[in-house]
Every structure is written in C-alpha cells, then in structure tokens.
C-alpha cells in the first residue's frame, strides 16, 4: 500500500483560527495538537523517510504511550474485578 492510498492520508484537516498546532508533520504537513502525536504519526506513516532524531522521538513517545496504556489496562481490570466481587457479595448476602 502506498502513502497516497492510505485512508488517513486523505482525511482533510483544518485548524481553527484561534488555535495553533503544537507540531506539523514535515513530510505531509498534517497538524498535530501535541509533539508526541506527531512523533507517533512519523513512526506510523513515514518510517522510511524519518531521521535518527525523529526515530528517537518516536521510540520515546511509543514507550510513554505503552506505559500509559498498561496503567489504563490495570485500572480497567481493577474496576472489572471490583464489579465482579460487588455483584458476587450482593448475590451471596442479599438474595440467598
Ligand atoms: Zn505525515
């Protein structure tokens, strides 16, 4: 698949007049709200064109996002376990 056929490459973007993007993609000029999102975009869409500095920023951003995702998964599992025990104890002590 070439870069021109990727669906997200053709998504039109617009920046409101009162906002300034934190970063622009140096390859496709797409605006981003944060530097980290731009670094992740470079690793996802422009891996063949990036520089060593861009690769380092991508790896750092990817690690940060992976850590945040892991913490989010722990929170979701904790909530599910809490709901499970709440229903189990409610069933055991109220309806039995
Ligand atoms: Zn781009």
Coordinates of N, CA and C and ligand atoms in Angstrom, one line a residue:
X1 N 0.9 -1.2 0.0 CA 0.0 0.0 0.0 C 0.9 1.2 0.0
X2 N 0.6 2.1 -0.9 CA 1.4 3.4 -1.0 C 0.9 4.4 0.0
X3 N 1.6 5.5 0.2 CA 1.2 6.5 1.1 C 0.0 7.2 0.6
X4 N -0.2 7.3 -0.7 CA -1.3 8.0 -1.3 C -2.6 7.3 -1.1
X5 N -2.6 6.0 -1.0 CA -3.8 5.2 -0.9 C -4.3 4.9 0.6
X6 N -3.5 5.4 1.5 CA -3.9 5.2 2.9 C -5.1 6.1 3.2
X7 N -6.1 5.6 3.8 CA -7.3 6.4 4.1 C -7.0 7.6 5.0
X8 N -6.2 7.5 6.0 CA -5.9 8.6 6.9 C -5.1 9.7 6.2
X9 N -4.4 9.4 5.2 CA -3.6 10.4 4.5 C -4.6 11.4 3.7
X10 N -5.7 10.9 3.4 CA -6.7 11.7 2.6 C -7.7 12.4 3.5
X11 N -7.6 12.3 4.8 CA -8.6 12.9 5.6 C -8.2 14.4 5.7
X12 N -9.2 15.3 5.3 CA -8.9 16.7 5.4 C -8.8 17.2 6.8
X13 N -7.9 18.0 7.1 CA -7.7 18.6 8.4 C -7.8 20.1 8.3
X14 N -8.3 20.7 9.4 CA -8.5 22.1 9.5 C -8.1 22.5 10.9
X15 N -7.4 23.6 11.0 CA -7.1 24.1 12.4 C -7.9 25.4 12.6
X16 N -8.7 25.4 13.7 CA -9.4 26.7 13.9 C -8.5 27.9 14.0
X17 N -9.1 29.0 13.7 CA -8.3 30.3 13.6 C -7.7 30.6 15.0
X18 N -8.3 30.3 16.1 CA -7.8 30.7 17.4 C -6.9 29.6 18.0
X19 N -6.5 28.6 17.3 CA -5.7 27.6 17.8 C -4.4 27.4 16.9
X20 N -3.3 27.0 17.6 CA -2.1 26.8 16.9 C -1.6 25.4 17.1
X21 N -1.3 24.6 16.1 CA -0.9 23.3 16.3 C 0.5 23.2 17.0
X22 N 0.7 22.2 17.8 CA 2.0 22.1 18.5 C 3.1 21.6 17.6
X23 N 2.6 20.9 16.5 CA 3.6 20.3 15.6 C 3.0 20.1 14.2
X24 N 3.8 20.1 13.2 CA 3.3 19.8 11.8 C 4.2 18.7 11.4
X25 N 3.6 17.7 10.6 CA 4.4 16.7 10.0 C 5.3 17.3 9.0
X26 N 6.6 17.0 9.0 CA 7.5 17.6 8.0 C 7.3 16.9 6.6
X27 N 6.6 15.8 6.6 CA 6.5 15.1 5.3 C 5.2 15.3 4.6
X28 N 4.1 15.4 5.4 CA 2.8 15.6 4.8 C 2.0 16.8 5.3
X29 N 2.7 17.6 6.1 CA 2.2 18.9 6.6 C 0.9 18.7 7.4
X30 N 0.6 17.6 8.0 CA -0.6 17.4 8.8 C -0.3 18.0 10.2
X31 N -1.3 18.8 10.7 CA -1.1 19.4 12.0 C -1.4 18.5 13.1
X32 N -0.8 18.7 14.3 CA -1.0 17.8 15.5 C -1.1 18.7 16.7
X33 N -1.9 18.3 17.6 CA -2.1 19.0 18.9 C -1.0 18.9 19.8
X34 N -0.2 17.8 19.7 CA 1.0 17.6 20.6 C 2.1 17.1 19.8
X35 N 3.3 17.4 20.3 CA 4.6 16.8 19.7 C 4.6 15.3 19.7
X36 N 4.0 14.7 20.8 CA 4.0 13.3 20.9 C 3.2 12.6 19.8
X37 N 2.0 13.2 19.5 CA 1.2 12.7 18.4 C 1.9 12.8 17.1
X38 N 2.6 13.9 16.9 CA 3.4 14.0 15.6 C 4.5 12.9 15.5
X39 N 5.2 12.7 16.6 CA 6.2 11.7 16.7 C 5.6 10.3 16.4
X40 N 4.5 10.0 16.9 CA 3.8 8.7 16.7 C 3.4 8.6 15.2
X41 N 2.9 9.7 14.7 CA 2.5 9.7 13.3 C 3.7 9.4 12.4
X42 N 4.8 10.0 12.7 CA 6.0 9.8 11.9 C 6.4 8.3 11.8
X43 N 6.3 7.7 13.0 CA 6.7 6.3 13.1 C 5.6 5.4 12.4
X44 N 4.4 5.9 12.3 CA 3.3 5.1 11.7 C 3.3 5.2 10.2
X45 N 3.5 6.5 9.7 CA 3.3 6.8 8.3 C 4.6 7.1 7.5
X46 N 5.6 7.5 8.2 CA 6.8 7.9 7.4 C 8.0 7.2 7.9
X47 N 7.9 6.0 8.2 CA 9.0 5.2 8.8 C 10.2 5.2 7.8
X48 N 9.9 5.2 6.5 CA 11.0 5.1 5.5 C 11.7 6.4 5.3
X49 N 11.1 7.5 5.7 CA 11.7 8.8 5.4 C 12.2 9.5 6.7
X50 N 12.1 9.0 7.8 CA 12.4 9.7 9.0 C 13.9 9.8 9.3
X51 N 14.3 10.7 10.2 CA 15.7 10.9 10.6 C 15.9 10.1 11.9
X52 N 17.2 10.1 12.3 CA 17.5 9.4 13.5 C 16.9 10.1 14.7
X53 N 16.9 11.4 14.7 CA 16.2 12.2 15.8 C 14.7 11.9 15.8
X54 N 14.1 11.8 14.7 CA 12.6 11.5 14.6 C 12.4 10.1 15.1
X55 N 13.3 9.2 14.8 CA 13.1 7.8 15.3 C 13.2 7.7 16.8
X56 N 14.2 8.5 17.3 CA 14.4 8.5 18.8 C 13.1 9.1 19.5
X57 N 12.6 10.2 18.9 CA 11.4 10.8 19.5 C 10.2 9.8 19.4
X58 N 10.1 9.1 18.3 CA 9.0 8.1 18.1 C 9.2 7.0 19.2
X59 N 10.4 6.5 19.4 CA 10.6 5.4 20.3 C 10.2 5.9 21.8
X60 N 10.6 7.1 22.1 CA 10.3 7.6 23.4 C 8.8 7.8 23.6
X61 N 8.1 8.4 22.5 CA 6.7 8.6 22.6 C 5.9 7.2 22.6
X62 N 6.5 6.2 21.9 CA 5.8 4.9 21.9 C 5.9 4.2 23.3
X63 N 7.1 4.4 23.9 CA 7.3 3.9 25.3 C 6.3 4.5 26.3
X64 N 6.2 5.9 26.2 CA 5.4 6.6 27.1 C 3.9 6.1 26.9
X65 N 3.5 6.0 25.6 CA 2.1 5.6 25.3 C 1.9 4.2 25.8
X66 N 2.9 3.3 25.6 CA 2.7 1.9 26.1 C 2.6 1.8 27.6
X67 N 3.3 2.7 28.3 CA 3.2 2.7 29.8 C 1.9 3.2 30.2
X68 N 1.4 4.3 29.5 CA 0.1 4.8 29.9 C -1.0 3.8 29.6
X69 N -0.9 3.1 28.5 CA -1.9 2.0 28.1 C -1.9 0.9 29.1
X70 N -0.7 0.5 29.6 CA -0.6 -0.5 30.6 C -1.3 -0.1 31.9
X71 N -1.1 1.1 32.3 CA -1.7 1.6 33.5 C -3.3 1.6 33.3
X72 N -3.7 2.1 32.1 CA -5.1 2.1 31.8 C -5.7 0.7 31.9
X73 N -5.0 -0.3 31.4 CA -5.5 -1.7 31.4 C -5.6 -2.2 32.9
X74 N -4.6 -1.8 33.7 CA -4.6 -2.2 35.1 C -5.9 -1.6 35.8
X75 N -6.2 -0.3 35.5 CA -7.4 0.3 36.1 C -8.6 -0.4 35.6
X76 N -8.7 -0.8 34.3 CA -9.9 -1.4 33.8 C -10.1 -2.8 34.5
X77 N -9.0 -3.5 34.6 CA -9.1 -4.9 35.2 C -9.5 -4.7 36.7
X78 N -8.9 -3.7 37.4 CA -9.3 -3.5 38.8 C -10.8 -3.1 38.9
X79 N -11.3 -2.3 38.0 CA -12.7 -2.0 38.0 C -13.6 -3.2 37.7
X80 N -13.2 -4.0 36.8 CA -14.0 -5.2 36.5 C -14.0 -6.2 37.7
X81 N -12.8 -6.4 38.3 CA -12.8 -7.3 39.5 C -13.6 -6.7 40.6
X82 N -13.6 -5.4 40.8 CA -14.4 -4.8 41.8 C -15.9 -5.0 41.5
X83 N -16.3 -4.8 40.3 CA -17.7 -5.0 39.9 C -18.1 -6.5 40.1
X84 N -17.2 -7.4 39.7 CA -17.5 -8.8 39.9 C -17.7 -9.1 41.4
X85 N -16.8 -8.7 42.2 CA -17.0 -9.0 43.7 C -18.2 -8.3 44.3
X86 N -18.5 -7.1 43.8 CA -19.6 -6.4 44.3 C -20.9 -7.2 44.0
X87 N -21.0 -7.6 42.8 CA -22.2 -8.4 42.4 C -22.2 -9.8 43.1
X88 N -21.0 -10.4 43.3 CA -21.0 -11.7 43.9 C -21.4 -11.6 45.4
X89 N -20.9 -10.6 46.1 CA -21.2 -10.5 47.5 C -22.7 -10.0 47.7
X90 N -23.1 -9.2 46.8 CA -24.5 -8.8 46.8 C -25.4 -10.0 46.6
X91 N -25.1 -10.8 45.7 CA -25.9 -12.0 45.4 C -25.8 -13.0 46.6
X92 N -24.6 -13.1 47.2 CA -24.4 -14.1 48.3 C -25.1 -13.7 49.5
X93 N -25.1 -12.4 49.9 CA -25.6 -12.0 51.2 C -27.0 -11.4 51.1
X94 N -27.5 -11.0 50.0 CA -28.8 -10.3 49.9 C -29.8 -11.3 49.4
X95 N -29.5 -12.0 48.3 CA -30.6 -12.9 47.6 C -30.5 -14.3 48.0
X96 N -29.6 -14.7 48.9 CA -29.6 -16.1 49.3 C -30.1 -16.4 50.7
Ligands
LIG1 ZN1 2.9 12.9 7.9

